[in-house]
């Protein structure tokens, strides 16, 4: 399949798009580089006014845009509306905070370096390429674009090929807010075209959210050209439940952590590691709640779990479960492909996992939860850290010493205590190990695509 909207609820192709020709791609890169030069000369105040205007447009169009998101990738409509609102909020946040995040920082004791004054300042890099996934077709892009544009960079978007209408919407959004033409441009191209775009000297840096193979490829091309790269490559986050936790609350939250976005979130809790003293109670409650979820048409407000975004994604998820089942795992809920059109998979809980099962190492990108029993906190930690990913994690405990111990020892970019991982614009977001490098959001996110210039004055 090329660049097309395939409705995952029906399996039908709704709209196909011609990829941009190489001439068109060249023209768009030139426009982006030109816009970067113009943006550099604008003030924070000016860019903030444009960003706030674009946020207003987005918020005003929330309902139609949400429907488009749901038709293109299948998330329940209320979650699509929430995604649009969250994106508008992040645009306002960076409009209001970018100047403070990037303010000059003076050295307190310039005499120590033989200067009368010394300070640092952040400057934009220029045109930045964003290779983005389909799971949050708006939010993933905005959390790059809002800080990048507020810093004075321009953005070039290579969106996932299955969300072209979201990509086309984003192509004009910032211009409609008042940004100079070309400040943000969509490239309708396949993954194979990214290397040439990234090699172009007018493109200064790249950010990618997606799978490990895509990230590895893009980062190595960036390295060949000595360009900055930020990678966000997903995770297999642990959700640890210890005996002092409120088990009912932990189980209810675990379900939301697993099935939000139809289970296709990098920061979803995917491996539920439960202390043996509370394992049976948690497993019963969790499996029942997963089995009770309403699966169906994501445009129906009653639906809690819609289809997977693509047929291949659904089939790969089913293979992971089959592999575990074949090797002796127990299926406590789901484990089936419903007999319906579209790319559905039943919310599933798998227990009795052993290290030879693919589910132990690979990311389950859909509504499939892995359940582990741990005899003590050391075993819980070993299971939590045995994955090659290190994005986020969650720990449920009311024991302060235990909390601190997990905080110190979990190999992850974030730890959420007695809650589930959520991305907040105010908090840095990113991982370690094979989840990638660099940070998005908060002050750290906007600084990734800036030149931190050191100034020394005699
Ligand atoms: P991909 O990584 O293939 O797609 C993400 C983006 O990268 C898309 O824009 C894609 O373009 C592009 N891309 C893919 N390969 C390359 C490449 N070699 N060079 C440059 N760009 C490339 O994700 P999938 O959609 O195939 O999903 C596969 C798995 O990735 C999921 O099951 C999940 O494990 C993980 N994933 C993680 C996400 C996250 O939030 N961290 C989001 C999405 C997926 P195109 O669509 O044209 O191929």
GROMACS .gro file of N, CA and C and ligand atoms in nm, residues 131-135 140 158-162 189-192 194 208-214 217-218 232-234 265-266 316 363 365, ligand 1:
model
  147
  131UNK      N    1   1.023   1.273   1.119
  131UNK     CA    2   0.967   1.148   1.065
  131UNK      C    3   0.873   1.095   1.173
  132UNK      N    4   0.745   1.091   1.142
  132UNK     CA    5   0.646   1.071   1.248
  132UNK      C    6   0.555   0.950   1.223
  133UNK      N    7   0.501   0.895   1.333
  133UNK     CA    8   0.417   0.776   1.322
  133UNK      C    9   0.268   0.810   1.321
  134UNK      N   10   0.188   0.709   1.304
  134UNK     CA   11   0.044   0.725   1.287
  134UNK      C   12  -0.032   0.715   1.419
  135UNK      N   13   0.034   0.675   1.528
  135UNK     CA   14  -0.048   0.641   1.647
  135UNK      C   15  -0.112   0.763   1.713
  140UNK      N   16   0.191   1.371   1.807
  140UNK     CA   17   0.334   1.343   1.786
  140UNK      C   18   0.398   1.454   1.705
  158UNK      N   19   0.771   1.428   0.743
  158UNK     CA   20   0.745   1.305   0.667
  158UNK      C   21   0.658   1.221   0.761
  159UNK      N   22   0.528   1.224   0.735
  159UNK     CA   23   0.436   1.153   0.823
  159UNK      C   24   0.423   1.008   0.776
  160UNK      N   25   0.365   0.924   0.862
  160UNK     CA   26   0.342   0.784   0.825
  160UNK      C   27   0.248   0.779   0.703
  161UNK      N   28   0.271   0.682   0.617
  161UNK     CA   29   0.198   0.676   0.490
  161UNK      C   30   0.049   0.646   0.507
  162UNK      N   31   0.008   0.600   0.625
  162UNK     CA   32  -0.135   0.568   0.645
  162UNK      C   33  -0.213   0.683   0.710
  189UNK      N   34   0.600   1.146   0.102
  189UNK     CA   35   0.702   1.054   0.049
  189UNK      C   36   0.703   0.926   0.133
  190UNK      N   37   0.761   0.820   0.077
  190UNK     CA   38   0.777   0.696   0.152
  190UNK      C   39   0.905   0.701   0.236
  191UNK      N   40   0.920   0.600   0.322
  191UNK     CA   41   1.038   0.595   0.409
  191UNK      C   42   1.169   0.591   0.330
  192UNK      N   43   1.165   0.531   0.211
  192UNK     CA   44   1.285   0.519   0.129
  192UNK      C   45   1.339   0.653   0.080
  194UNK      N   46   1.353   0.925   0.265
  194UNK     CA   47   1.401   1.007   0.377
  194UNK      C   48   1.551   1.032   0.370
  208UNK      N   49   1.278   1.146   1.499
  208UNK     CA   50   1.195   1.034   1.453
  208UNK      C   51   1.124   0.969   1.570
  209UNK      N   52   0.998   0.944   1.553
  209UNK     CA   53   0.923   0.861   1.647
  209UNK      C   54   0.871   0.742   1.568
  210UNK      N   55   0.898   0.622   1.613
  210UNK     CA   56   0.852   0.504   1.540
  210UNK      C   57   0.925   0.381   1.586
  211UNK      N   58   0.945   0.288   1.493
  211UNK     CA   59   1.003   0.159   1.529
  211UNK      C   60   1.156   0.166   1.537
  212UNK      N   61   1.212   0.064   1.598
  212UNK     CA   62   1.358   0.060   1.612
  212UNK      C   63   1.430   0.053   1.476
  213UNK      N   64   1.382  -0.030   1.381
  213UNK     CA   65   1.453  -0.033   1.252
  213UNK      C   66   1.452   0.103   1.182
  214UNK      N   67   1.338   0.173   1.187
  214UNK     CA   68   1.330   0.305   1.123
  214UNK      C   69   1.426   0.401   1.193
  217UNK      N   70   1.795   0.328   1.109
  217UNK     CA   71   1.829   0.372   0.974
  217UNK      C   72   1.845   0.525   0.969
  218UNK      N   73   1.750   0.596   1.025
  218UNK     CA   74   1.754   0.742   1.017
  218UNK      C   75   1.872   0.797   1.099
  232UNK      N   76   1.270   0.854   1.930
  232UNK     CA   77   1.173   0.803   2.028
  232UNK      C   78   1.116   0.675   1.968
  233UNK      N   79   1.162   0.560   2.021
  233UNK     CA   80   1.139   0.434   1.950
  233UNK      C   81   1.049   0.335   2.022
  234UNK      N   82   0.969   0.385   2.110
  234UNK     CA   83   0.875   0.293   2.172
  234UNK      C   84   0.931   0.223   2.294
  265UNK      N   85   0.040   0.264   2.204
  265UNK     CA   86   0.112   0.379   2.257
  265UNK      C   87   0.248   0.333   2.306
  266UNK      N   88   0.350   0.414   2.278
  266UNK     CA   89   0.485   0.375   2.320
  266UNK      C   90   0.494   0.368   2.471
  316UNK      N   91   0.066  -0.898   1.326
  316UNK     CA   92   0.190  -0.917   1.405
  316UNK      C   93   0.158  -0.935   1.554
  363UNK      N   94   0.787  -0.551   2.162
  363UNK     CA   95   0.683  -0.457   2.201
  363UNK      C   96   0.549  -0.507   2.145
  365UNK      N   97   0.227  -0.399   2.032
  365UNK     CA   98   0.168  -0.270   1.996
  365UNK      C   99   0.019  -0.289   1.967
  459LIG     P1  100   0.759   0.268   1.147
  459LIG     O1  101   0.874   0.295   1.234
  459LIG     O2  102   0.781   0.185   1.026
  459LIG     O3  103   0.697   0.409   1.099
  459LIG     C1  104   0.719   0.531   1.167
  459LIG     C2  105   0.761   0.637   1.066
  459LIG     O4  106   0.891   0.607   1.015
  459LIG     C3  107   0.670   0.646   0.944
  459LIG     O5  108   0.664   0.780   0.901
  459LIG     C4  109   0.744   0.560   0.842
  459LIG     O6  110   0.710   0.590   0.709
  459LIG     C5  111   0.887   0.596   0.871
  459LIG     N1  112   0.986   0.498   0.831
  459LIG     C6  113   0.975   0.363   0.836
  459LIG     N2  114   1.091   0.306   0.796
  459LIG     C7  115   1.175   0.407   0.765
  459LIG     C8  116   1.309   0.413   0.717
  459LIG     N3  117   1.380   0.303   0.696
  459LIG     N4  118   1.364   0.532   0.693
  459LIG     C9  119   1.294   0.644   0.716
  459LIG     N5  120   1.168   0.646   0.761
  459LIG    C10  121   1.109   0.529   0.787
  459LIG     O7  122   0.643   0.209   1.233
  459LIG     P2  123   0.526   0.108   1.187
  459LIG     O8  124   0.412   0.191   1.154
  459LIG     O9  125   0.570   0.011   1.084
  459LIG    O10  126   0.504   0.031   1.322
  459LIG    C11  127   0.590  -0.079   1.354
  459LIG    C12  128   0.620  -0.081   1.501
  459LIG    O11  129   0.690   0.037   1.539
  459LIG    C13  130   0.502  -0.084   1.594
  459LIG    O12  131   0.449  -0.212   1.605
  459LIG    C14  132   0.564  -0.031   1.720
  459LIG    O13  133   0.634  -0.133   1.783
  459LIG    C15  134   0.660   0.073   1.670
  459LIG     N6  135   0.603   0.208   1.673
  459LIG    C16  136   0.629   0.288   1.778
  459LIG    C17  137   0.572   0.412   1.785
  459LIG    C18  138   0.600   0.503   1.898
  459LIG    O14  139   0.516   0.580   1.938
  459LIG     N7  140   0.721   0.500   1.951
  459LIG    C19  141   0.479   0.462   1.684
  459LIG    C20  142   0.461   0.371   1.573
  459LIG    C21  143   0.521   0.250   1.571
  459LIG     P3  144   0.607   0.495   0.627
  459LIG    O15  145   0.477   0.501   0.699
  459LIG    O16  146   0.604   0.561   0.494
  459LIG    O17  147   0.669   0.359   0.628
   0.00000   0.00000   0.00000
